[in-house]
C-alpha positions in Angstrom: -10.7 15.9 -4.5 -10.8 14.1 -1.1 -8.9 10.9 -0.9 -10.1 7.7 0.7 -8.7 6.2 4.0 -7.2 3.3 2.0 -5.4 5.9 -0.2 -3.6 7.1 2.9 -3.1 3.5 4.2 -1.4 2.7 0.7 1.0 5.6 0.9 1.9 4.3 4.4 2.7 0.8 3.2 4.7 2.3 0.3 6.8 4.4 2.7 7.3 1.4 5.1 8.5 -0.9 2.3 11.1 1.7 1.4 10.2 1.6 -2.4 11.4 5.2 -3.0 14.5 4.5 -1.0 15.3 1.6 -3.3 14.8 3.8 -6.3 17.1 6.5 -5.0 20.3 4.4 -5.5 22.9 4.8 -8.3 23.5 2.1 -9.3 20.2 0.7 -8.5 20.2 -2.6 -6.4 18.7 -5.0 -8.9 18.8 -8.0 -6.4 16.9 -6.1 -3.8 14.3 -4.8 -6.4 13.8 -8.5 -7.6 12.8 -9.6 -4.2 9.2 -8.6 -5.1 9.2 -10.7 -8.3 6.6 -13.5 -8.7 7.4 -15.6 -11.9 5.0 -18.5 -11.1 1.6 -17.5 -9.5 0.0 -19.6 -6.8 -3.5 -19.9 -5.4 -6.8 -21.5 -6.1 -7.7 -19.2 -9.1 -4.5 -20.1 -10.9 -4.8 -23.8 -10.2 -8.1 -23.7 -12.1 -7.6 -21.1 -14.8 -3.9 -21.1 -15.7 -4.5 -22.8 -19.0 -0.9 -23.3 -20.0 2.6 -22.0 -19.9 5.0 -21.9 -22.9 7.9 -20.0 -24.3 8.0 -17.5 -27.1 11.7 -16.7 -27.9 13.2 -15.9 -24.5 9.9 -14.9 -22.8 7.8 -17.1 -20.5 4.1 -16.8 -21.3 1.5 -17.8 -18.8 -2.0 -18.0 -20.5 -4.9 -17.5 -18.1 -8.5 -17.5 -18.9 -12.0 -18.5 -17.5 -13.1 -19.4 -21.0 -10.4 -21.6 -22.8 -12.1 -21.1 -26.0 -12.2 -17.4 -25.9 -11.4 -15.5 -29.1 -10.3 -12.4 -27.5 -6.8 -12.0 -26.2 -5.2 -9.5 -23.7 -1.4 -9.2 -24.0 -0.3 -8.1 -20.6 3.2 -6.5 -20.8 4.3 -5.8 -17.0 6.4 -3.0 -15.6 9.5 -3.2 -13.3 11.9 -0.6 -14.6 13.1 -3.1 -17.2 15.0 -5.0 -14.3 12.2 -6.8 -12.5 8.8 -8.3 -12.5 6.2 -9.5 -12.7 5.0 -8.7 -9.1 2.0 -9.9 -7.1 0.0 -6.8 -8.0 0.2 -7.8 -11.7 -1.2 -11.2 -11.1 -3.9 -9.8 -8.8 -4.9 -7.5 -11.6 -5.0 -10.4 -14.0 -7.4 -12.3 -11.8 -9.8 -9.4 -11.8 -9.6 -9.0 -15.6 -10.1 -12.7 -16.2 -12.9 -13.1 -13.8 -15.0 -10.1 -15.5 -14.0 -10.4 -19.3 -14.3 -13.0 -21.9 -10.5 -12.6 -22.7 -7.7 -15.0 -22.6 -4.7 -13.3 -21.0 -1.0 -13.7 -21.9 1.2 -12.5 -19.0 4.4 -11.9 -20.7 7.6 -12.4 -18.4 10.3 -11.0 -20.8 14.1 -11.0 -20.5 15.3 -8.2 -18.0 18.3 -5.9 -17.8 21.1 -5.9 -17.0 21.5 -9.5 -18.4 19.3 -8.3 -21.6 19.3 -5.0 -23.2 16.3 -3.1 -24.9 17.1 -4.5 -28.4 16.7 -8.1 -27.2 13.8 -7.2 -25.1 12.0 -5.4 -28.0 12.8 -8.4 -30.3 11.1 -10.5 -27.7 7.9 -8.3 -27.6 7.8 -8.3 -31.4 7.9 -12.0 -31.6 5.2 -12.3 -28.9 2.8 -10.2 -30.9 3.6 -12.0 -34.1 2.7 -15.4 -32.3 -0.4 -13.9 -31.1 -1.5 -13.0 -34.7 -1.1 -16.6 -35.7 -3.8 -17.4 -33.2 -6.1 -14.4 -33.0 -7.3 -11.7 -35.2 -5.6 -8.4 -34.8 -9.1 -6.8 -33.9 -9.6 -9.3 -31.2 -6.2 -8.3 -29.5 -5.8 -5.7 -26.7 -2.4 -4.8 -25.1 -1.9 -3.4 -21.8 1.3 -2.2 -20.2 2.2 -0.5 -17.0 5.3 1.7 -16.4 8.0 0.4 -18.6 5.4 -2.2 -19.9 3.8 1.0 -21.3 7.0 1.9 -22.9 7.2 -1.5 -24.6 3.6 -1.5 -25.8 4.0 2.0 -27.3 7.3 1.2 -29.0 5.9 -2.1 -30.4 3.0 0.0 -32.0 5.3 2.5 -33.5 7.3 -0.5 -35.1 4.1 -2.2 -36.3 3.1 1.0 -38.1 6.5 1.2 -39.8 6.3 -2.4 -40.8 2.6 -2.1 -41.9 1.6 -4.9 -39.6 -2.0 -5.2 -38.5 -2.5 -3.2 -35.2 -4.1 -4.5 -32.2 -7.6 -3.2 -31.4 -6.7 -1.1 -28.4 -3.9 -0.1 -26.2 -4.1 0.5 -22.5 -1.1 2.4 -21.1 -0.9 2.8 -17.2 1.7 5.3 -16.1 3.9 4.6 -19.0 7.6 5.7 -19.2 7.7 7.7 -22.3 11.2 9.2 -22.1 14.0 7.1 -20.5 16.4 9.9 -20.5 14.5 11.5 -17.7 15.6 14.9 -19.1 12.4 16.8 -18.8 13.2 19.6 -16.2 9.5 19.3 -14.8 10.5 16.0 -13.2 12.3 17.7 -10.4 9.1 19.3 -9.3 7.2 15.9 -9.3 9.9 14.0 -7.6 9.1 16.0 -4.4 5.5 14.5 -4.6 6.3 11.1 -5.9 5.9 8.5 -3.0 7.4 5.7 -4.9 10.1 6.7 -7.5 13.1 8.8 -7.7 14.9 9.9 -11.0 18.3 8.7 -9.7 17.3 5.0 -9.5 15.1 5.0 -12.5 17.7 6.5 -14.7 20.2 3.9 -13.4 17.8 1.1 -14.5 17.2 2.8 -18.0 20.9 3.0 -18.7 21.3 -0.7 -17.7 18.7 -1.5 -20.3 19.8 0.9 -23.1 23.3 -0.6 -23.4 24.9 1.2 -26.3 21.6 2.7 -27.5 20.9 6.3 -27.0 18.4 6.9 -24.2 16.3 9.1 -26.6 15.9 6.3 -29.2 12.2 5.7 -29.8 12.8 1.8 -28.9 13.3 2.9 -25.3 11.8 6.3 -25.3 8.7 6.3 -27.7 8.0 10.0 -26.9 10.5 10.5 -29.7 8.6 8.4 -32.1 5.4 9.0 -34.1 2.0 8.5 -32.8 0.3 8.9 -36.4 -2.1 5.9 -36.9 -2.4 4.5 -33.5 -5.3 2.6 -32.6 -7.8 3.6 -29.7 -5.7 4.2 -26.6 -6.5 4.6 -22.9 -3.9 6.5 -21.0 -3.8 6.4 -17.2 -1.6 9.1 -15.8 -0.8 9.9 -12.2 -0.3 13.4 -10.9 2.2 12.5 -8.1 4.4 10.5 -10.4 7.8 11.6 -11.9 6.5 10.0 -15.2 3.6 12.6 -15.3 5.2 15.5 -17.3 6.4 13.1 -20.0 3.0 11.3 -20.0 1.4 14.8 -20.6 3.7 15.4 -23.5 2.8 12.1 -25.1 -0.9 12.9 -24.6 -0.3 16.1 -26.5 1.4 14.4 -29.3 -1.4 11.8 -29.6 -4.0 14.5 -29.7 -2.3 16.2 -32.4 -2.1 12.9 -34.3 -5.7 12.6 -33.8 -5.5 9.4 -31.9 -8.8 8.0 -30.5 -7.6 8.8 -27.0 -9.1 8.5 -23.5 -7.0 10.0 -20.7 -7.7 9.2 -17.1 -5.8 11.8 -15.0 -5.2 10.6 -11.5 -5.5 13.5 -9.1 -2.9 13.1 -6.3 -2.2 9.5 -7.5 1.1 7.6 -7.4 2.7 5.6 -10.2 0.6 2.7 -11.5 -2.3 3.5 -9.2 -4.8 1.4 -11.0 -2.9 -1.8 -10.0 -2.3 -0.8 -6.4 -4.0 -3.3 -3.8 -6.5 -2.2 -1.3 -6.9 1.4 -2.4 -10.5 2.4 -3.2 -9.2 4.8 -5.9 -7.3 1.9 -7.7 -10.4 -0.3 -7.7 -12.4 2.4 -9.3 -9.7 2.9 -11.9 -9.4 -0.9 -12.6 -13.2 -1.0 -13.0 -12.8 1.5 -15.9 -10.1 -0.4 -17.4 -12.2 -3.6 -17.3 -15.1 -1.8 -18.7 -13.1 -0.6 -21.7 -11.5 -4.1 -22.3 -15.1 -5.4 -22.5 -15.9 -3.1 -25.3 -14.3 -4.9 -28.3 
């Protein structure tokens, strides 16, 4: 597949920003990673369509929507290696989704490591979903998560199944981190191709988040949980991403569990490619995400 000029420009920007270098440190430099955080969005769009901000447990929720009376809700669980975020590309993605769908969107700015560990983070995600169910029917809720946001969305769904709580209508997982232990030997091969992430820094961040919990605990590594009974799931994987081999293992487990699954395999794509700005291939992928969100 021939890549666009904007693809190569995006890779150049990634290299110039030193993202992979930052993710090659142990311990990872949390303060440096957090320099890209945007906790309060600015701009004309948000002045008009940021409906309200509120807290659920220790998470800050920004509710965005063109239609303030919309019955459909998109819960957005951002990535950031459990230590940072949301970033500007998350807010830019939300703008596109809000403009083109009849959904309210909850951007969920949840507690981060190392100040908070996965048990507290998971409790927050559970409480957010419980609060959403108080205002919206489960079949009107879609949940999207990128990177560790995909971890949190997947692990939440596994807990909902155990507790027999009504499931959301649909899950959208963008380059999800399925195994925090990073123990898959195939990762070494993909690290050579990955322009963004390195196993060293990612594993450092996961250890900060895990605390005393085993890195293969499904709460932080949903690959080791069950996928039986999952709702319709969209899985966006990137072939030049160290998360790719575990993503393929998760795909296999979902298929064996007969999940209604759509897989978008990004040839030569980097981590979280549908959310990257400028790149033509990202816009095409985001179009697919928005089309799927529209289908309730």
